PDB file of C-alpha atoms in Angstrom:
ATOM      1  CA  MET A1411      11.092   3.032  61.946  1.00 44.00           C
ATOM      2  CA  GLU A1412      10.794   4.620  65.604  1.00 50.00           C
ATOM      3  CA  ILE A1413      14.121   6.278  64.822  1.00 50.00           C
ATOM      4  CA  ARG A1414      13.382   7.949  61.978  1.00 56.00           C
ATOM      5  CA  ASN A1415      10.663   9.226  63.057  1.00 63.00           C
ATOM      6  CA  LYS A1416      12.016  11.020  66.212  1.00 64.00           C
ATOM      7  CA  TYR A1417      14.723  12.831  64.226  1.00 67.00           C
ATOM      8  CA  VAL A1418      12.751  14.256  62.210  1.00 74.00           C
ATOM      9  CA  TYR A1419      11.576  17.750  64.028  1.00 72.00           C
ATOM     10  CA  PRO A1420      15.028  18.212  64.995  1.00 72.00           C
ATOM     11  CA  VAL A1421      16.284  18.079  60.883  1.00 76.00           C
ATOM     12  CA  LEU A1422      12.468  19.969  59.797  1.00 79.00           C
ATOM     13  CA  VAL A1423      13.617  22.628  62.617  1.00 74.00           C
ATOM     14  CA  ILE A1424      17.249  22.680  61.190  1.00 75.00           C
ATOM     15  CA  MET A1425      15.901  22.838  57.583  1.00 79.00           C
ATOM     16  CA  ALA A1426      13.854  25.402  58.557  1.00 76.00           C
ATOM     17  CA  GLY A1427      16.628  27.630  60.132  1.00 70.00           C
ATOM     18  CA  TYR A1428      18.985  27.098  57.721  1.00 72.00           C
ATOM     19  CA  ILE A1429      16.812  28.160  54.767  1.00 70.00           C
ATOM     20  CA  LEU A1430      15.421  31.256  57.234  1.00 64.00           C
ATOM     21  CA  LEU A1431      18.941  32.578  56.983  1.00 66.00           C
ATOM     22  CA  SER A1432      20.394  31.510  53.654  1.00 71.00           C
ATOM     23  CA  PHE A1433      18.098  32.555  51.333  1.00 73.00           C
ATOM     24  CA  PRO A1434      16.277  35.500  50.438  1.00 75.00           C
ATOM     25  CA  CYS A1435      11.994  35.457  50.503  1.00 76.00           C
ATOM     26  CA  ILE A1436      10.778  33.920  47.403  1.00 80.00           C
ATOM     27  CA  PHE A1437       7.175  35.826  48.106  1.00 82.00           C
ATOM     28  CA  HIS A1438       9.009  39.097  47.804  1.00 81.00           C
ATOM     29  CA  THR A1439      10.601  38.461  45.471  1.00 84.00           C
ATOM     30  CA  ILE A1440       8.259  37.231  42.636  1.00 88.00           C
ATOM     31  CA  THR A1441       6.025  39.455  44.021  1.00 87.00           C
ATOM     32  CA  GLY A1442       7.087  42.553  45.588  1.00 85.00           C
ATOM     33  CA  TYR A1443       4.760  42.225  48.691  1.00 85.00           C
ATOM     34  CA  PRO A1444       6.611  40.802  51.785  1.00 85.00           C
ATOM     35  CA  CYS A1445       5.274  37.805  53.070  1.00 83.00           C
ATOM     36  CA  PRO A1446       3.604  37.350  57.101  1.00 84.00           C
ATOM     37  CA  ALA A1447       7.525  36.354  57.821  1.00 82.00           C
ATOM     38  CA  CYS A1448       9.145  38.895  55.939  1.00 83.00           C
ATOM     39  CA  GLY A1449      11.901  41.155  58.518  1.00 84.00           C
ATOM     40  CA  THR A1450      12.084  37.537  60.742  1.00 84.00           C
ATOM     41  CA  ARG A1451      15.893  37.517  59.974  1.00 83.00           C
ATOM     42  CA  ARG A1452      15.978  41.614  60.800  1.00 86.00           C
ATOM     43  CA  ALA A1453      14.230  40.728  63.866  1.00 89.00           C
ATOM     44  CA  LEU A1454      16.734  37.592  64.973  1.00 88.00           C
ATOM     45  CA  THR A1455      19.399  39.864  64.386  1.00 88.00           C
ATOM     46  CA  SER A1456      18.143  42.151  66.830  1.00 92.00           C
ATOM     47  CA  LEU A1457      17.334  39.834  69.818  1.00 91.00           C
ATOM     48  CA  LEU A1458      20.863  38.050  69.345  1.00 90.00           C
ATOM     49  CA  LYS A1459      22.198  41.976  69.923  1.00 93.00           C
ATOM     50  CA  GLY A1460      19.512  42.245  72.765  1.00 92.00           C
ATOM     51  CA  ASP A1461      17.145  44.278  71.284  1.00 92.00           C
ATOM     52  CA  ILE A1462      14.003  43.358  71.905  1.00 92.00           C
ATOM     53  CA  TYR A1463      11.834  46.340  71.499  1.00 93.00           C
ATOM     54  CA  THR A1464      13.281  46.733  68.244  1.00 92.00           C
ATOM     55  CA  SER A1465      12.940  42.404  67.248  1.00 92.00           C
ATOM     56  CA  ILE A1466       9.378  42.988  68.478  1.00 91.00           C
ATOM     57  CA  LEU A1467       8.874  45.977  66.030  1.00 90.00           C
ATOM     58  CA  ILE A1468      10.764  44.429  62.734  1.00 89.00           C
ATOM     59  CA  ASN A1469       8.831  41.015  62.909  1.00 88.00           C
ATOM     60  CA  PRO A1470       7.581  39.582  66.318  1.00 89.00           C
ATOM     61  CA  TYR A1471       7.937  35.972  64.302  1.00 87.00           C
ATOM     62  CA  GLY A1472      11.709  36.095  65.537  1.00 87.00           C
ATOM     63  CA  LEU A1473      11.169  36.704  69.174  1.00 90.00           C
ATOM     64  CA  LEU A1474       7.937  33.671  68.251  1.00 88.00           C
ATOM     65  CA  PHE A1475      10.039  30.759  66.852  1.00 86.00           C
ATOM     66  CA  THR A1476      13.591  31.650  69.748  1.00 89.00           C
ATOM     67  CA  LEU A1477      11.171  30.966  71.847  1.00 90.00           C
ATOM     68  CA  LEU A1478      10.004  28.294  70.170  1.00 87.00           C
ATOM     69  CA  ALA A1479      13.054  26.803  69.348  1.00 86.00           C
ATOM     70  CA  ILE A1480      15.036  27.526  73.181  1.00 89.00           C
ATOM     71  CA  SER A1481      11.470  24.953  74.158  1.00 89.00           C
ATOM     72  CA  TYR A1482      12.180  22.455  71.694  1.00 86.00           C
ATOM     73  CA  ILE A1483      15.466  21.999  72.459  1.00 87.00           C
ATOM     74  CA  THR A1484      14.969  21.875  76.267  1.00 90.00           C
ATOM     75  CA  GLY A1485      12.171  19.880  75.417  1.00 89.00           C
ATOM     76  CA  LEU A1486      14.276  16.930  73.442  1.00 86.00           C
ATOM     77  CA  ALA A1487      17.297  17.206  75.921  1.00 88.00           C
ATOM     78  CA  SER A1488      15.449  16.510  78.766  1.00 89.00           C
ATOM     79  CA  ASP A1489      13.154  13.915  77.516  1.00 88.00           C
ATOM     80  CA  PHE A1490      17.132  12.878  76.528  1.00 87.00           C
ATOM     81  CA  ILE A1491      18.236  12.982  79.674  1.00 90.00           C
ATOM     82  CA  ARG A1492      15.239  11.540  81.414  1.00 90.00           C
ATOM     83  CA  LYS A1493      15.740   8.821  78.971  1.00 89.00           C
ATOM     84  CA  ASN A1494      11.462   9.464  78.603  1.00 90.00           C
ATOM     85  CA  ARG A1495       8.790  10.959  76.099  1.00 88.00           C
ATOM     86  CA  GLN A1496       7.137  13.668  77.817  1.00 90.00           C
ATOM     87  CA  PHE A1497       8.345  16.566  76.270  1.00 88.00           C
ATOM     88  CA  ARG A1498       7.519  14.432  72.294  1.00 86.00           C
ATOM     89  CA  ASP A1499       4.094  13.019  73.709  1.00 88.00           C
ATOM     90  CA  TRP A1500       3.307  16.584  74.797  1.00 89.00           C
ATOM     91  CA  LEU A1501       4.451  17.305  71.752  1.00 85.00           C
ATOM     92  CA  ASN A1502       1.756  15.214  69.352  1.00 84.00           C
ATOM     93  CA  ARG A1503      -0.947  15.898  71.503  1.00 86.00           C
ATOM     94  CA  SER A1504       0.054  19.439  70.697  1.00 85.00           C
ATOM     95  CA  GLU A1505      -0.208  18.724  66.901  1.00 82.00           C
ATOM     96  CA  HIS A1506      -3.216  17.047  67.657  1.00 82.00           C
ATOM     97  CA  HIS A1507      -4.890  20.088  69.416  1.00 83.00           C
ATOM     98  CA  LEU A1508      -3.656  22.670  65.952  1.00 82.00           C
ATOM     99  CA  THR A1509      -6.427  20.772  64.620  1.00 84.00           C
ATOM    100  CA  ASN A1510      -9.138  22.265  65.585  1.00 85.00           C
ATOM    101  CA  LYS A1511     -10.620  25.014  63.825  1.00 86.00           C
ATOM    102  CA  TYR A1512     -11.268  26.689  66.895  1.00 90.00           C
ATOM    103  CA  VAL A1513      -7.397  26.801  67.739  1.00 87.00           C
ATOM    104  CA  LEU A1514      -5.585  27.137  64.469  1.00 87.00           C
ATOM    105  CA  LEU A1515      -8.292  30.260  63.900  1.00 91.00           C
ATOM    106  CA  PRO A1516      -6.572  32.450  66.266  1.00 91.00           C
ATOM    107  CA  ILE A1517      -3.085  31.615  64.862  1.00 88.00           C
ATOM    108  CA  VAL A1518      -4.658  32.684  61.182  1.00 90.00           C
ATOM    109  CA  LEU A1519      -6.104  35.728  62.065  1.00 93.00           C
ATOM    110  CA  LEU A1520      -2.487  37.035  64.198  1.00 89.00           C
ATOM    111  CA  THR A1521      -0.254  35.569  60.662  1.00 89.00           C
ATOM    112  CA  ILE A1522      -2.985  37.374  58.801  1.00 91.00           C
ATOM    113  CA  LEU A1523      -2.425  41.012  60.745  1.00 90.00           C
ATOM    114  CA  ASN A1524       1.407  40.513  61.131  1.00 87.00           C
ATOM    115  CA  TRP A1525       1.588  40.194  56.930  1.00 89.00           C
ATOM    116  CA  ILE A1526      -1.077  43.597  56.358  1.00 90.00           C
ATOM    117  CA  TRP A1527       1.157  45.130  59.411  1.00 86.00           C
ATOM    118  CA  ASN A1528       4.682  43.973  56.952  1.00 85.00           C
ATOM    119  CA  ILE A1529       3.019  45.525  54.225  1.00 87.00           C
ATOM    120  CA  HIS A1530       1.895  48.751  56.412  1.00 87.00           C
ATOM    121  CA  LYS A1531       5.834  48.966  57.176  1.00 83.00           C
ATOM    122  CA  GLY A1532       7.116  48.377  53.703  1.00 76.00           C
ATOM    123  CA  LEU A1533       9.345  45.490  54.516  1.00 67.00           C
TER     124      LEU A1533
END
């Protein structure tokens, strides 16, 4: 059972990346309004071209997702090389903290503000 659980996060990250890069936004397609993550694909493209400012203006999620992905891959590689669970244990503790309403509330508010900004920009 442990072998199965340690592969859940990498598989989810890969699937999320594939969905993000392969399919149009379902919310935008159905409603005509942008979702909080609309523009992330273009933001990632700008970031890969080295244009950080434009990337952040399009959607800050692009930079956030990139930083999270780099941190995640680095942490998993570190655990693998050192043959320990330090990063995965830290990740489990972090997930536990995200259930705290005082931590979750600012994240939800920032997401709503980003959504309002996307609507205002007319994405």
